[in-house]
Each structure stands twice: as C-alpha cells, then as structure tokens.
Amino acid sequence: MLIVMHKDATPLQVARVCETIKAMGFSPHTIPGAQRVAIGITGNKGAVDTGRLEGLAGVLNVIPVTQPYKLASRETKPEDTVVDVKGVKIGGGSIAIIAGPCAVETARRTMTIARAVQRSGATIMRGGAFKPRTSPYAFQGLGETGLKILKKVRRATGLPVVSEALDTDNFNLVESYVDIVQIGARNMQNYSLLKKAGKSSKPVMLKRGISSTIHEFLLAAEYIVSEGNYQVILCERGIRTFSDHTRYTLDISSIPELKRITHLPVIVDPSHAAGKRDIVIPLAKAAIAAGADGVMVEVHDRPEEALSDGPQSLTLGMFREMVRELKAIIRAQPRRRRRPGS
Ligand code: PEP
Ligand code: MN
C-alpha cells in the first residue's frame, strides 16, 4: 500500500499519516519525490483499512502496490534513485565506471592501478580486502591492512572506494573505511547481513546471487531498503547456466527488466561473468547499450602476477580502450548524454 501526499502537503500532515499507520500496527516509510512525498506501508499481511487513511489531511491517493518488493518497486517511487557517493552520482542518467584489482595486494600496486584507471576515466575505485574464495587455501585478502590501503588511495586520488563486507562481524569495520559497502553474490541471501546493511549510512552495492532470480534479487534489495537505507546499487554479475565457455552467463536481459521494475540503479560486472579478459569489453559495451547505470571491472597492472582473478582482469591499456568505447556508446544514447559520474 502506498499513500501519495498532495504536492503542498505540510510536514505535519505527513507526520500525522505516519502516526496513523503506526497506530494501525504497520510501518510507515517516507519516500521523498521530486514533486510530492509518498509513504509506503509495510508490515501488513492482508488488506489495509484504506478509508481511515484516505480521510486524513494532505492525502491525495491511497494505492495498492502489487509487487512484493514494495519499497524497491517503481510503483512506489517512479523516478530513478540517484546514489550520490561523495559527489559521484550513480543512476538517473549518470554512468559509474568502477575499476580496480580483484583484491588489494600491496599499497604500491593499488596506488599504481588507481592512478592509471583514474587517468583513463574511472569514477570509483574497487578492491577486495576480505575475499570470498571458493578454496580455503586461496588468498583471502589483506583484511584491515587492505582497507587502510584503500583509505590512502582515496586520500591521494579523491576516488571513492568500494570493498566487500563478508559477514555481520566485519561489516562495521569495512563500513568505517569505504564509501560503498559491497555485498557479494554468495551473500545475496545472507539476511542478517542485508539487515545490517539496511541500517548503514553508507551506500550498498548488492550483487546478484549466482542462482538467483530477479524476484529473489529484488527481495534481497528490499531487505536493505526496508531497514531505511535507500542508497542501494544493484549489480548484475552473471548467473550459473549450462553454458560452460564463460565463468558465468551475463544476463543482459536482466538490465532492462530491473530498470523497468525498480527505481534503484543497476550496474554490471562483466569481469566475474566472463572469467576471461578478452570478452570483458564487449560485455561492458552490451551492458551500457542495454541501459545499465555503470560497469564495474577488474583491472591489474600485471594480471599475470595477480593474487586473484588475473585471467579476467583487464590490463591498464585495455581499460583505457574500454572507457573510450563506452563513452562512444553513451554519446550515441540520446536519452542520457551525460558524462561518466556527473
Ligand atoms: C568481487 O566483486 O570481488 C566478487 C567476489 O564478486 P562476486 O561476489 O560477484 O563473485
Ligand atoms: Mn574477483
């Protein structure tokens, strides 16, 4: 259920509606819009007595929300959510170019990569400090040391940084260092982690689980949004199919579908989908052409020496070329002639 307030409804009228919703035993969620305020209602199992709400001062309309992901749905908030990461915008026509190594390895190497990708047009730096590895014997990341390196890189370059929180235990630590907290594909249905992310004041990048439907993906996002954090970026990163020539199968069709159903920005990670660097650029181009709000790619100055995901990491030269090609696609899309990140 969604309450749409009059354009000129006062803050007091909005507060009265919220109080009434609480008195009915439900939770109100105020959603400020460009034109007017809307108030989402969650917590109801069945029908809500709309008569009681329709009569309140300032209420324009009470409409049912048909989707189970009520707050993440475009029905509730028709205009795009724009996530602002220290002045770098994602969504609403602004394209994010996120780049960096799979894992933070050394301070020197991370700084070299950051400066190079920044020169080529990256707007946000990525790098894992806590790595979810399939094998317990593989490099697990530098932990807090890695986060400290990312902080130094941000100070030196001004690039906002994104890194993954693996569990509820290290969430606060990661959150205290980074500008965007990443929740990885393996954790998309870690509901206690999602709830924790929902209470964070930092933007969250939620990656699609490898065998998750769009429905499940959006309900995972709903866990975060329903706790009060609307700064959620969805990341399509490929799903597992019978196709075995790539690491995963990039679900390009999910991009226009997600953009239709939700107001949250959608970015694409072609690196983990591909598993090999040769097809990362074509997949990134396909993602932007299909309407993605940005891409996140793994880049390394010497991929052959990378401690994780070297085969799918772009070289610095390939990254430069990718940005050049993506800009041409962005310019060719009349709906959104915007510069990356602006
Ligand atoms: C990553 O982006 O570092 C990562 C581990 O990706 P995913 O969770 O999509 O596998
Ligand atoms: Mn990786």
XYZ file of C-alpha atoms and ligand atoms in Angstrom:
353
model
C 0.000 0.000 0.000
C 1.247 3.471 -0.875
C -0.050 6.824 0.320
C 0.579 9.628 -2.159
C 0.515 13.051 -0.499
C -0.646 16.322 -2.113
C 2.112 18.438 -3.686
C 1.657 21.047 -0.980
C 1.140 18.675 1.969
C 2.870 20.026 5.089
C 5.475 18.068 7.119
C 2.916 17.983 9.957
C 0.338 16.297 7.698
C 2.975 13.741 6.618
C 3.810 13.092 10.288
C 0.088 12.592 11.127
C -0.269 10.000 8.363
C 2.845 8.179 9.669
C 1.453 8.189 13.214
C -1.863 6.766 11.996
C -0.062 3.990 10.094
C 1.878 3.119 13.266
C -1.326 3.175 15.317
C -2.755 0.621 12.855
C 0.220 -1.653 13.678
C 2.169 -1.137 10.430
C 5.446 0.584 9.499
C 5.481 3.853 7.500
C 8.365 4.620 5.104
C 8.544 8.209 3.895
C 9.769 8.429 0.306
C 10.537 11.993 -0.809
C 9.932 12.506 -4.547
C 10.665 15.320 -6.989
C 7.016 16.506 -6.937
C 5.492 15.113 -3.759
C 6.064 12.865 -0.762
C 4.829 9.265 -0.788
C 4.562 6.995 2.236
C 4.991 3.250 1.816
C 3.338 0.855 4.261
C 4.991 -2.424 5.223
C 4.145 -4.997 7.851
C 0.595 -5.667 6.661
C -0.248 -9.292 5.964
C -3.642 -8.666 4.449
C -5.736 -5.724 3.333
C -5.288 -2.324 4.967
C -8.350 -0.262 6.000
C -7.759 2.446 3.394
C -10.773 4.514 4.479
C -9.009 5.566 7.665
C -6.030 6.868 5.667
C -7.920 8.411 2.734
C -9.678 10.818 5.052
C -6.501 12.314 6.516
C -5.469 15.876 5.617
C -2.885 16.126 2.838
C -3.586 12.640 1.402
C -4.096 12.642 -2.374
C -4.405 8.954 -3.083
C -4.081 5.519 -1.482
C -2.931 2.914 -3.991
C -2.157 -0.778 -3.643
C 1.382 -1.909 -4.500
C 1.140 -5.186 -6.341
C 4.821 -6.195 -6.124
C 6.178 -7.977 -3.025
C 9.273 -5.729 -3.167
C 7.200 -2.726 -2.175
C 9.817 -0.104 -1.438
C 12.254 -1.109 -4.174
C 9.478 -1.065 -6.772
C 8.891 1.693 -9.349
C 5.218 1.571 -8.415
C 6.209 3.121 -5.107
C 8.829 5.526 -6.465
C 8.543 6.194 -10.203
C 11.667 8.333 -10.517
C 15.176 6.842 -10.584
C 17.090 6.716 -7.324
C 20.392 8.508 -7.737
C 23.054 7.247 -5.334
C 25.494 10.017 -4.509
C 28.905 8.713 -3.469
C 30.901 11.739 -2.330
C 29.668 13.747 -5.323
C 29.926 10.876 -7.831
C 26.409 10.038 -8.954
C 25.111 6.609 -9.966
C 21.703 6.350 -11.643
C 19.320 8.900 -13.132
C 21.465 9.135 -16.298
C 24.864 9.273 -14.597
C 27.102 6.364 -15.537
C 29.518 4.907 -12.979
C 32.837 3.457 -14.097
C 34.189 1.401 -11.221
C 37.596 -0.207 -11.659
C 40.414 -1.755 -9.685
C 42.024 -5.044 -8.770
C 40.045 -8.056 -7.599
C 41.975 -7.902 -4.325
C 44.097 -5.223 -2.700
C 47.590 -6.724 -2.845
C 50.180 -4.096 -1.922
C 49.930 -0.353 -1.257
C 52.200 0.467 -4.156
C 50.393 -1.701 -6.670
C 46.947 -0.487 -5.592
C 48.077 3.142 -5.935
C 49.575 2.460 -9.400
C 46.327 0.881 -10.584
C 44.178 3.627 -9.017
C 46.132 6.449 -10.652
C 46.077 4.698 -14.032
C 42.335 3.933 -14.021
C 41.580 7.452 -12.796
C 43.556 8.935 -15.710
C 41.547 6.740 -18.075
C 38.163 7.813 -16.680
C 37.272 5.606 -13.697
C 34.991 7.417 -11.258
C 35.173 4.915 -8.370
C 37.947 2.519 -7.243
C 37.278 -1.108 -6.311
C 39.448 -3.580 -4.378
C 38.671 -6.515 -2.110
C 40.222 -6.592 1.354
C 38.134 -9.547 2.570
C 37.841 -12.036 -0.275
C 35.187 -14.766 -0.544
C 37.300 -17.514 -2.175
C 35.987 -20.871 -3.302
C 39.084 -22.585 -1.873
C 40.134 -22.046 1.742
C 43.763 -22.279 0.522
C 43.446 -19.356 -1.906
C 44.495 -15.786 -1.000
C 41.866 -14.498 1.421
C 42.717 -10.791 1.191
C 44.715 -8.454 3.423
C 41.808 -7.695 5.782
C 42.086 -4.407 7.653
C 45.519 -3.728 6.123
C 43.810 -3.754 2.725
C 41.140 -1.338 3.937
C 43.884 1.016 5.184
C 45.486 0.920 1.746
C 42.154 1.800 0.123
C 41.788 4.726 2.500
C 45.235 6.023 1.498
C 44.357 5.631 -2.168
C 41.180 7.620 -1.666
C 43.079 10.372 0.116
C 45.684 10.541 -2.652
C 43.342 10.349 -5.654
C 39.982 11.577 -4.362
C 38.353 8.460 -5.848
C 35.577 6.980 -3.669
C 36.244 3.313 -2.868
C 34.101 0.183 -2.756
C 35.031 -3.021 -0.922
C 33.198 -6.114 0.259
C 31.924 -6.905 3.752
C 31.875 -10.681 4.100
C 29.765 -11.064 7.213
C 27.988 -9.245 10.030
C 31.189 -9.479 12.121
C 33.304 -7.404 9.751
C 30.555 -5.156 8.389
C 31.237 -2.259 10.758
C 34.964 -2.400 10.116
C 34.542 -2.334 6.321
C 31.863 0.365 6.572
C 34.189 2.599 8.592
C 36.815 2.639 5.782
C 34.889 2.593 2.496
C 32.426 4.793 0.610
C 30.311 1.905 -0.729
C 29.942 -1.435 1.059
C 29.736 -4.364 -1.350
C 27.639 -7.433 -0.569
C 28.893 -10.251 -2.767
C 26.975 -12.770 -4.847
C 27.481 -15.519 -2.254
C 25.891 -13.321 0.396
C 22.858 -12.096 -1.526
C 20.599 -14.179 0.695
C 22.504 -13.624 3.943
C 19.537 -11.935 5.561
C 21.255 -10.815 8.761
C 23.955 -9.137 6.636
C 21.299 -7.492 4.457
C 19.508 -6.144 7.546
C 22.794 -4.825 8.888
C 23.450 -3.096 5.551
C 19.978 -1.604 5.774
C 20.951 0.193 8.968
C 24.144 1.585 7.447
C 24.541 5.229 6.492
C 26.791 4.194 3.572
C 25.594 3.204 0.078
C 25.468 -0.548 -0.503
C 26.280 -2.422 -3.710
C 24.299 -5.657 -3.798
C 25.485 -8.308 -6.243
C 23.076 -10.822 -7.750
C 23.423 -14.374 -6.395
C 24.719 -16.887 -8.930
C 21.462 -18.838 -8.995
C 19.041 -16.101 -8.017
C 16.010 -14.990 -9.956
C 15.289 -11.304 -10.463
C 12.449 -11.699 -7.988
C 14.816 -13.012 -5.294
C 17.375 -10.305 -6.156
C 14.795 -7.555 -5.650
C 13.538 -9.077 -2.414
C 17.147 -9.102 -1.155
C 17.351 -5.384 -2.010
C 14.026 -4.908 -0.211
C 15.645 -6.242 2.995
C 18.136 -3.352 2.843
C 15.670 -0.667 1.807
C 13.045 -1.712 4.353
C 15.572 -1.068 7.137
C 15.828 2.540 5.926
C 18.826 2.544 3.572
C 17.684 3.629 0.095
C 21.237 4.021 -1.186
C 21.315 0.615 -2.868
C 23.053 -0.145 -6.174
C 22.151 -3.458 -7.826
C 24.925 -5.321 -9.623
C 24.271 -7.959 -12.284
C 27.372 -10.189 -12.345
C 26.303 -13.276 -14.260
C 24.409 -16.393 -13.262
C 25.217 -20.082 -13.477
C 23.809 -21.821 -16.551
C 24.695 -24.896 -18.597
C 26.855 -22.690 -20.799
C 30.421 -23.509 -19.787
C 32.577 -21.435 -22.109
C 32.457 -18.474 -19.741
C 32.723 -18.455 -15.929
C 29.053 -17.423 -15.603
C 26.456 -16.230 -18.120
C 25.903 -12.479 -18.099
C 22.143 -11.976 -18.001
C 21.876 -8.894 -20.208
C 18.091 -9.178 -20.257
C 18.025 -8.552 -16.504
C 19.151 -4.951 -17.105
C 16.055 -3.569 -18.897
C 13.877 -5.808 -16.697
C 15.356 -4.438 -13.468
C 15.239 -0.866 -14.801
C 11.543 -1.365 -15.540
C 10.641 -2.868 -12.166
C 12.829 -0.928 -9.742
C 13.968 2.672 -9.262
C 17.360 1.511 -7.912
C 20.440 1.982 -10.126
C 21.692 -1.126 -11.933
C 25.344 -1.668 -12.740
C 27.029 -4.632 -14.414
C 30.186 -6.580 -13.549
C 31.300 -8.234 -16.792
C 34.607 -9.437 -15.280
C 33.208 -12.125 -12.981
C 30.646 -13.104 -15.630
C 33.286 -13.602 -18.321
C 36.140 -15.119 -16.350
C 38.483 -14.168 -19.214
C 39.618 -10.680 -20.167
C 39.074 -10.955 -23.919
C 35.298 -10.703 -23.679
C 35.023 -8.182 -20.834
C 34.957 -5.125 -23.146
C 32.198 -6.448 -25.465
C 30.107 -7.424 -22.416
C 30.631 -3.993 -20.823
C 29.504 -2.346 -24.070
C 26.432 -4.589 -24.234
C 25.573 -3.653 -20.634
C 25.713 0.092 -21.275
C 23.801 -0.319 -24.543
C 21.099 -2.251 -22.639
C 20.647 0.625 -20.180
C 22.971 -0.159 -17.257
C 23.873 2.748 -14.978
C 27.515 1.740 -14.954
C 30.041 -1.051 -15.026
C 32.466 -2.475 -12.502
C 35.564 -4.160 -13.944
C 38.691 -5.772 -12.549
C 41.910 -4.137 -13.710
C 45.503 -5.036 -12.881
C 48.854 -3.575 -13.941
C 50.326 -7.091 -14.269
C 47.406 -9.534 -14.461
C 49.789 -12.480 -14.763
C 51.016 -11.709 -11.234
C 47.554 -11.105 -9.695
C 46.818 -12.991 -6.481
C 43.197 -13.484 -7.555
C 41.198 -13.352 -10.795
C 44.173 -12.455 -13.014
C 42.722 -14.153 -16.138
C 39.655 -11.878 -16.112
C 41.495 -8.666 -15.170
C 41.842 -6.045 -17.889
C 45.297 -4.604 -18.464
C 45.648 -0.840 -17.944
C 45.678 -0.372 -21.718
C 42.534 -2.443 -22.207
C 40.757 -0.411 -19.526
C 41.655 2.839 -21.313
C 40.244 1.391 -24.528
C 37.082 0.177 -22.752
C 36.300 3.661 -21.393
C 36.834 5.179 -24.852
C 34.404 2.689 -26.384
C 31.837 3.082 -23.593
C 31.863 6.874 -23.987
C 31.015 6.454 -27.671
C 28.025 4.278 -26.709
C 26.883 6.737 -24.032
C 27.071 9.605 -26.553
C 25.001 7.570 -29.003
C 22.174 7.180 -26.466
C 20.089 10.353 -26.781
C 18.233 9.704 -23.519
C 21.334 10.129 -21.415
C 24.040 12.312 -22.836
C 25.846 12.544 -19.536
C 29.479 12.201 -18.664
C 30.539 9.248 -16.529
C 29.863 10.010 -12.880
C 28.454 13.506 -13.441
C 34.022 -9.252 -6.264
O 33.431 -8.377 -6.911
O 35.097 -9.057 -5.705
C 33.413 -10.595 -6.128
C 33.929 -11.506 -5.309
O 32.349 -10.798 -6.919
P 31.077 -11.800 -6.756
O 30.554 -11.636 -5.365
O 30.141 -11.303 -7.815
O 31.601 -13.178 -7.041
Mn 37.366 -11.080 -8.436
